[in-house]
Short mmCIF file of C-alpha atoms in Angstrom, two decimals:
data_model
loop_
_atom_site.label_atom_id
_atom_site.label_comp_id
_atom_site.label_asym_id
_atom_site.label_seq_id
_atom_site.Cartn_x
_atom_site.Cartn_y
_atom_site.Cartn_z
CA MET W 1004 -51.17 -21.24 -18.98
CA ILE W 1005 -51.80 -18.32 -21.35
CA SER W 1006 -52.59 -16.13 -18.36
CA ALA W 1007 -49.30 -17.05 -16.69
CA MET W 1008 -47.38 -16.23 -19.85
CA ARG W 1009 -49.13 -12.83 -20.03
CA ARG W 1010 -48.24 -12.07 -16.42
CA LYS W 1011 -44.62 -13.05 -17.06
CA LYS W 1012 -44.54 -10.85 -20.15
CA ARG W 1013 -46.04 -7.94 -18.20
CA ARG W 1014 -43.44 -8.26 -15.44
CA LEU W 1015 -40.67 -8.28 -18.06
CA GLU W 1016 -42.08 -5.13 -19.68
CA ASP W 1017 -42.34 -3.44 -16.26
CA LEU W 1018 -38.74 -4.37 -15.49
CA ILE W 1019 -37.53 -2.96 -18.81
CA LEU W 1020 -39.56 0.20 -18.25
CA CYS W 1021 -38.15 0.61 -14.73
CA ARG W 1022 -34.59 0.24 -15.98
CA SER W 1023 -35.20 2.72 -18.79
CA PHE W 1024 -36.68 5.18 -16.31
CA ARG W 1025 -33.69 4.91 -13.99
CA ARG W 1026 -31.28 5.36 -16.90
CA GLY W 1027 -33.26 8.42 -17.99
CA ILE W 1028 -33.09 9.93 -14.49
CA LEU W 1029 -29.33 9.27 -14.34
CA LEU W 1030 -28.84 10.89 -17.75
CA VAL W 1031 -30.83 13.97 -16.71
CA PHE W 1032 -28.80 14.17 -13.48
CA ILE W 1033 -25.50 14.05 -15.41
CA VAL W 1034 -26.70 16.70 -17.86
CA LEU W 1035 -27.77 18.97 -14.97
CA ILE W 1036 -24.39 18.59 -13.25
CA ASN W 1037 -22.51 19.41 -16.48
CA ALA W 1038 -24.80 22.34 -17.17
CA THR W 1039 -24.36 23.69 -13.63
CA SER W 1040 -20.58 23.28 -13.83
CA SER W 1041 -20.48 24.97 -17.23
CA PHE W 1042 -22.65 27.82 -15.99
CA SER W 1043 -20.49 28.28 -12.89
CA GLN W 1044 -17.30 28.30 -14.96
CA ASN W 1045 -18.70 30.78 -17.48
CA PHE W 1046 -20.02 32.95 -14.66
CA CYS W 1047 -16.63 33.04 -12.90
CA THR W 1048 -14.79 33.70 -16.16
CA GLN W 1049 -17.01 36.75 -16.65
CA THR W 1050 -16.49 37.69 -12.99
CA LEU W 1051 -12.73 37.74 -13.49
CA LYS W 1052 -13.16 40.03 -16.50
CA GLN W 1053 -15.41 42.34 -14.46
CA ALA W 1054 -12.84 42.53 -11.68
CA GLN W 1055 -10.09 43.40 -14.17
CA GLU W 1056 -12.29 46.08 -15.74
CA ALA W 1057 -13.04 47.57 -12.31
CA PHE W 1058 -9.30 47.67 -11.56
CA ASP W 1059 -8.47 49.28 -14.92
CA GLU W 1060 -11.21 51.89 -14.42
CA GLY W 1061 -9.88 52.87 -11.02
CA ARG W 1062 -12.67 51.24 -8.96
CA ILE W 1063 -9.99 49.35 -7.05
CA SER W 1064 -11.89 48.98 -3.78
CA ALA W 1065 -14.62 47.01 -5.60
CA VAL W 1066 -12.26 44.26 -6.80
CA PRO W 1067 -12.16 42.09 -3.62
CA GLY W 1068 -15.97 41.97 -3.42
CA ILE W 1069 -16.32 41.01 -7.09
CA LEU W 1070 -13.85 38.14 -6.74
CA GLU W 1071 -14.95 36.83 -3.34
CA GLN W 1072 -17.63 34.32 -4.38
CA CYS W 1073 -15.66 32.69 -7.21
CA LEU W 1074 -12.49 32.52 -5.11
CA LYS W 1075 -14.41 30.35 -2.63
CA ASN W 1076 -15.88 28.10 -5.31
CA GLY W 1077 -15.78 28.52 -9.07
CA PHE W 1078 -12.38 29.52 -10.41
CA ASN W 1079 -10.11 26.86 -11.88
CA LYS W 1080 -6.46 26.76 -10.81
CA GLU W 1081 -5.21 29.14 -13.51
CA GLU W 1082 -8.03 31.61 -12.87
CA LYS W 1083 -7.30 31.56 -9.13
CA ALA W 1084 -3.69 32.49 -9.81
CA THR W 1085 -4.83 35.37 -12.02
CA ALA W 1086 -7.37 36.49 -9.42
CA TYR W 1087 -4.84 36.48 -6.57
CA ARG W 1088 -2.38 38.46 -8.69
CA LEU W 1089 -5.11 41.04 -9.20
CA LEU W 1090 -5.89 41.02 -5.47
CA ALA W 1091 -2.22 41.51 -4.59
CA LEU W 1092 -2.06 44.53 -6.89
CA THR W 1093 -5.31 45.83 -5.42
CA TYR W 1094 -4.11 45.65 -1.83
CA VAL W 1095 -0.76 47.20 -2.76
CA TYR W 1096 -2.59 50.26 -4.12
CA LEU W 1097 -5.04 50.27 -1.19
CA ASP W 1098 -1.99 50.32 1.12
CA GLU W 1099 -2.97 47.12 2.92
CA PRO W 1100 0.38 45.27 3.14
CA VAL W 1101 -0.87 42.33 5.24
CA LYS W 1102 -3.61 41.48 2.74
CA ALA W 1103 -1.19 42.05 -0.15
CA ASP W 1104 1.18 39.49 1.42
CA GLU W 1105 -1.67 37.00 1.85
CA ALA W 1106 -2.71 37.41 -1.79
CA MET W 1107 0.88 36.95 -3.01
CA LEU W 1108 1.25 33.76 -0.95
CA MET W 1109 -1.95 32.38 -2.48
CA LEU W 1110 -0.73 33.33 -5.97
CA LEU W 1111 2.53 31.42 -5.37
CA LYS W 1112 0.58 28.50 -3.91
CA PHE W 1113 -1.53 28.03 -7.04
CA LYS W 1114 1.26 28.99 -9.45
CA PRO W 1115 4.63 28.41 -7.72
CA GLU W 1116 6.60 28.93 -10.95
CA TYR W 1117 5.11 32.40 -11.48
CA LYS W 1118 7.68 34.95 -12.66
CA ILE W 1119 7.31 38.69 -12.84
CA ASN W 1120 7.32 40.52 -16.16
CA PRO W 1121 9.25 43.80 -15.73
CA SER W 1122 7.73 45.23 -18.92
CA VAL W 1123 4.16 44.75 -17.62
CA ASP W 1124 4.22 44.50 -13.82
CA PRO W 1125 4.39 47.79 -11.87
CA SER W 1126 7.37 48.37 -9.60
CA GLU W 1127 5.21 48.10 -6.44
CA PHE W 1128 4.17 44.57 -7.44
CA ILE W 1129 7.76 43.63 -8.35
CA ASN W 1130 8.97 44.79 -4.93
CA LEU W 1131 6.24 42.72 -3.27
CA TYR W 1132 7.20 39.64 -5.29
CA ASN W 1133 10.91 40.07 -4.53
CA GLY W 1134 10.08 39.98 -0.83
CA PHE W 1135 9.13 36.29 -1.08
CA ARG W 1136 11.06 33.08 -1.49
CA THR W 1137 10.04 31.93 -4.96
CA ASP W 1138 12.76 29.41 -5.84
CA PRO W 1139 12.24 25.69 -5.10
CA ILE W 1140 13.70 24.58 -1.76
CA TYR W 1141 14.82 21.33 -3.45
CA ARG W 1142 14.12 19.00 -6.35
CA LEU W 1143 13.38 15.32 -5.89
CA GLY W 1144 13.04 12.50 -8.39
CA VAL W 1145 14.44 9.33 -9.90
CA LYS W 1146 17.76 8.53 -11.57
CA GLY W 1147 18.94 5.52 -13.53
CA GLY W 1148 21.51 4.44 -16.08
CA ALA W 1149 24.30 2.09 -17.07
CA ASN W 1150 27.89 1.69 -15.89
CA PHE W 1151 31.16 0.26 -17.18
CA MET W 1152 34.26 -0.39 -15.07
CA ILE W 1153 37.95 0.22 -15.74
CA ILE W 1154 39.77 -2.20 -13.43
CA ASP W 1155 42.98 -0.85 -11.89
CA LEU W 1156 45.06 -3.95 -11.01
CA VAL W 1157 47.17 -3.10 -7.93
CA LYS W 1158 48.69 -6.52 -7.22
CA MET W 1159 48.28 -9.78 -9.12
CA ASN W 1160 48.18 -12.86 -6.90
CA SER W 1161 48.41 -16.23 -8.57
CA THR W 1162 48.26 -19.93 -7.78
CA ASN W 1163 52.02 -20.06 -8.31
CA GLY W 1164 53.02 -17.81 -5.45
CA ASP W 1165 54.10 -14.43 -6.79
CA ILE W 1166 54.47 -15.55 -10.41
CA ALA W 1167 51.86 -13.75 -12.47
CA GLU W 1168 49.76 -15.81 -14.84
CA GLU W 1169 48.36 -14.59 -18.12
CA ILE W 1170 45.23 -12.62 -17.28
CA ARG W 1171 42.84 -10.20 -18.96
CA ILE W 1172 40.32 -8.18 -16.98
CA LYS W 1173 37.10 -7.02 -18.62
CA SER W 1174 33.91 -5.30 -17.51
CA ASN W 1175 30.37 -6.14 -18.47
CA VAL W 1176 27.68 -3.46 -18.52
CA GLY W 1177 25.97 -2.91 -15.17
CA PHE W 1178 23.23 -0.54 -14.09
CA GLN W 1179 22.17 1.83 -11.31
CA LEU W 1180 18.73 2.99 -10.21
CA GLY W 1181 17.47 5.09 -7.32
CA VAL W 1182 16.43 8.49 -6.02
CA ALA W 1183 18.19 11.81 -6.55
CA SER W 1184 17.82 15.33 -5.23
CA GLU W 1185 19.14 18.83 -5.84
CA ILE W 1186 19.32 21.44 -3.09
CA PRO W 1187 19.95 25.01 -4.33
CA TRP W 1188 22.83 26.58 -2.43
CA LYS W 1189 23.92 29.89 -3.94
CA ASN W 1190 24.28 31.40 -7.38
CA ASN W 1191 24.32 28.44 -9.81
CA LEU W 1192 25.56 25.89 -7.26
CA GLU W 1193 23.51 22.95 -6.01
CA ILE W 1194 24.22 20.19 -3.49
CA CYS W 1195 23.14 16.85 -4.95
CA PRO W 1196 22.81 13.83 -2.64
CA GLU W 1197 21.63 10.54 -4.20
CA LEU W 1198 20.80 7.02 -3.05
CA LEU W 1199 21.28 4.35 -5.72
CA PHE W 1200 21.21 0.59 -6.03
CA THR W 1201 24.15 -0.38 -8.24
CA THR W 1202 25.10 -3.60 -9.99
CA LYS W 1203 28.59 -4.01 -11.49
CA GLU W 1204 30.01 -6.98 -13.39
CA LEU W 1205 33.61 -7.91 -14.09
CA LYS W 1206 35.30 -10.85 -15.81
CA PHE W 1207 38.77 -12.35 -15.50
CA ASP W 1208 40.07 -14.43 -18.44
CA TYR W 1209 43.12 -16.31 -17.13
CA GLU W 1210 45.37 -19.30 -17.70
CA SER W 1211 46.16 -21.75 -14.91
CA ALA W 1212 48.41 -24.80 -15.39
CA GLY W 1213 48.14 -24.44 -19.16
CA GLN W 1214 44.31 -24.38 -19.10
CA ARG W 1215 42.20 -21.34 -19.94
CA SER W 1216 39.22 -20.42 -17.74
CA ASN W 1217 37.26 -17.37 -16.80
CA TYR W 1218 35.91 -15.95 -13.58
CA LYS W 1219 32.85 -13.67 -13.45
CA GLU W 1220 31.74 -11.63 -10.49
CA ARG W 1221 28.58 -9.60 -9.97
CA VAL W 1222 28.78 -6.94 -7.27
CA ASN W 1223 25.62 -5.40 -5.78
CA GLN W 1224 26.05 -2.17 -3.83
CA VAL W 1225 24.16 0.68 -2.24
CA SER W 1226 25.78 3.89 -3.45
CA LEU W 1227 25.57 7.33 -1.80
CA PRO W 1228 27.15 10.03 -4.00
CA VAL W 1229 27.14 13.59 -2.66
CA LEU W 1230 28.06 16.09 -5.38
CA LEU W 1231 28.40 19.80 -5.89
CA LYS W 1232 26.85 20.77 -9.23
CA TYR W 1233 27.42 24.00 -11.13
CA SER W 1234 25.01 25.08 -13.87
CA ILE W 1235 26.47 27.15 -16.70
CA GLY W 1236 23.96 29.82 -17.73
CA LYS W 1237 20.15 29.79 -17.78
CA LYS W 1238 19.27 28.69 -21.31
CA ASN W 1239 16.78 26.05 -22.44
CA TYR W 1240 19.54 23.43 -22.38
CA ILE W 1241 21.89 24.11 -19.49
CA PRO W 1242 25.35 22.50 -19.34
CA THR W 1243 26.45 21.32 -15.89
CA VAL W 1244 29.66 20.13 -14.24
CA ASN W 1245 29.85 18.30 -10.93
CA ALA W 1246 32.33 16.87 -8.47
CA GLY W 1247 32.14 15.17 -5.11
CA ILE W 1248 32.56 11.92 -3.22
CA GLU W 1249 30.82 8.57 -3.12
CA VAL W 1250 30.43 6.09 -0.28
CA ASN W 1251 29.25 2.62 -1.25
CA TYR W 1252 28.22 -0.36 0.82
CA LEU W 1253 28.56 -3.91 -0.46
CA ILE W 1254 25.35 -5.95 -0.38
CA SER W 1255 26.67 -9.06 -2.09
CA ALA W 1256 29.34 -10.37 -4.44
CA ILE W 1257 28.57 -13.52 -6.45
CA GLY W 1258 31.33 -15.37 -8.34
CA SER W 1259 31.22 -18.17 -10.92
CA THR W 1260 33.71 -19.77 -13.31
CA GLY W 1261 33.60 -21.11 -16.85
CA GLY W 1262 35.91 -22.66 -19.39
CA HIS W 1263 38.23 -25.44 -18.19
CA ASN W 1264 37.53 -24.86 -14.50
CA VAL W 1265 33.74 -24.70 -13.94
CA SER W 1266 32.09 -23.97 -10.61
CA PRO W 1267 28.56 -22.87 -9.67
CA SER W 1268 27.70 -19.38 -8.49
CA THR W 1269 29.11 -18.87 -5.02
CA GLU W 1270 28.88 -16.06 -2.48
CA VAL W 1271 32.27 -14.33 -2.18
CA THR W 1272 31.09 -11.30 -0.19
CA SER W 1273 33.36 -12.16 2.75
CA TYR W 1274 36.42 -11.66 0.50
CA ARG W 1275 35.41 -8.07 -0.35
CA ARG W 1276 35.46 -4.80 1.56
CA ALA W 1277 32.08 -3.80 2.96
CA LEU W 1278 32.73 -0.06 2.53
CA GLY W 1279 34.23 1.70 -0.46
CA TYR W 1280 35.03 5.33 -1.25
CA ALA W 1281 35.49 7.15 -4.54
CA LEU W 1282 36.12 10.61 -5.94
CA VAL W 1283 33.58 11.68 -8.57
CA ILE W 1284 33.73 14.11 -11.48
CA GLY W 1285 31.22 14.51 -14.28
CA SER W 1286 29.32 16.70 -16.69
CA GLY W 1287 25.90 16.79 -18.28
CA VAL W 1288 23.02 18.87 -19.54
CA LYS W 1289 19.60 19.61 -18.11
CA SER W 1290 16.39 21.14 -19.41
CA LYS W 1291 12.91 21.91 -18.16
CA PHE W 1292 10.45 19.22 -19.21
CA GLY W 1293 6.83 19.42 -18.08
CA PRO W 1294 6.62 20.31 -14.38
CA GLY W 1295 10.16 19.11 -13.67
CA VAL W 1296 13.73 19.02 -14.97
CA ILE W 1297 15.21 16.22 -17.07
CA SER W 1298 18.99 15.67 -16.99
CA ALA W 1299 21.51 13.43 -18.70
CA GLY W 1300 25.22 13.11 -17.99
CA ILE W 1301 28.35 11.03 -17.57
CA ARG W 1302 30.50 10.51 -14.48
CA PHE W 1303 33.82 8.95 -13.55
CA PHE W 1304 34.28 7.32 -10.13
CA TYR W 1305 37.91 6.96 -9.04
CA SER W 1306 38.03 4.31 -6.32
CA LEU W 1307 40.11 5.10 -3.23
CA ARG W 1308 40.17 1.53 -1.92
CA THR W 1309 41.00 -1.88 -3.33
CA SER W 1310 38.24 -4.47 -3.53
CA THR W 1311 39.74 -6.37 -0.57
CA ASP W 1312 42.04 -5.61 2.33
CA LYS W 1313 43.57 -9.12 2.29
CA LYS W 1314 46.82 -9.59 0.40
CA GLU W 1315 45.84 -13.13 -0.40
CA SER W 1316 47.90 -15.73 -2.23
CA TYR W 1317 47.79 -19.47 -2.70
CA SER W 1318 49.10 -20.16 0.82
CA ASP W 1319 46.57 -18.11 2.82
CA ASN W 1320 43.41 -18.65 0.71
CA ALA W 1321 43.50 -22.26 -0.40
CA ALA W 1322 39.72 -22.70 -0.45
CA TYR W 1323 39.33 -19.83 -2.90
CA VAL W 1324 42.05 -21.23 -5.13
CA LEU W 1325 40.60 -24.73 -5.12
CA SER W 1326 37.15 -23.39 -6.07
CA TYR W 1327 38.24 -21.01 -8.83
CA GLY W 1328 41.76 -21.99 -9.83
CA MET W 1329 43.03 -18.47 -9.07
CA ALA W 1330 44.06 -16.35 -6.11
CA ASN W 1331 42.29 -13.21 -5.01
CA SER W 1332 44.14 -10.25 -6.53
CA LEU W 1333 44.11 -6.64 -5.37
CA TYR W 1334 42.33 -4.23 -7.71
CA LYS W 1335 40.25 -1.05 -7.74
CA MET W 1336 36.91 -0.79 -9.51
CA ASN W 1337 36.98 2.59 -11.23
CA THR W 1338 33.69 3.25 -12.96
CA PHE W 1339 32.21 5.27 -15.81
CA ASN W 1340 28.47 5.66 -15.75
CA PHE W 1341 25.76 7.27 -17.83
CA ASN W 1342 22.67 8.61 -16.06
CA VAL W 1343 19.27 10.05 -16.89
CA SER W 1344 17.18 11.67 -14.17
CA TYR W 1345 13.86 13.46 -13.78
CA LEU W 1346 13.35 15.75 -10.79
CA ILE W 1347 10.25 17.62 -9.63
CA PRO W 1348 10.73 21.00 -7.88
CA ILE W 1349 9.29 21.34 -4.37
CA TYR W 1350 8.27 24.89 -3.41
CA LYS W 1351 7.56 26.49 -0.07
CA PRO W 1352 7.02 30.21 -0.64
CA LYS W 1353 7.28 32.54 2.34
CA ARG W 1354 8.03 36.13 3.29
CA ILE W 1355 11.78 36.65 3.55
CA LYS W 1356 12.09 40.40 4.00
#
């Protein structure tokens, strides 16, 4: 029995030793990888300095050979941008325009937001840079915010024929969320199409047959605004104004009543127009934030269509009246909204002249 216990103890010690050995090997492997990476990075940092020194000393033809190895494997992203800038300058002075173009394209690939510095960059390099498309082809991101409606009552229909009842129309806060884009056009103008999911809520407080009730309706839409935006100046915080049109498509409209006349939530989509149109004006401010642009602004949507195309009254919509104690009136849903967006620029540099 003692012998069996000794064998068991020996196996346990061997297992612990094996695990310790494997951990030691793994640790040595990690240290070697870090050391190799550190050595490679330090080597390429020194290589970049050597290439710059060769350029400054007039040994321009030696620069491509010095940079070659680290350009294949060794430079980080920022160092590659610096190296390709140096290569572009080198090939400009060596009168090799094709290679200069290739180096400039690689510079703009690794650093698409690169801007020339007229006080430092020579005119030959500036001319090369100006021969490329360096602005983003578009910006793409997300947009969201809150909305509040101003109901424009066109015609009040009531349960008493054409006799208007006491009624107050209110708006609850809704929201919108979706994708947005900006397409540079010319000067400071941008075309801005968006695709948003929008929820709006309105409330009717009314009196019918001496009894007070309320009717709430939640409208869900897909909204497609297409705007023309103008940016004022090029400061850190840039004011903007915009105008355009919106097309919206009704997904659903859900109504419910409270107060004296109570009914459960009911689909009323069939009583509403499927398509709506609006004119849009707005203003805001935008600023660079990280890799993208953050914007905030307000807009007003002036509806061009009433919520329904049916001039309904008690006589031609009895079911609606019996459910809600009111007739379906004609109104427009004009809307104020507040938005915040964040858009990332998408670049595609190329030779343009």
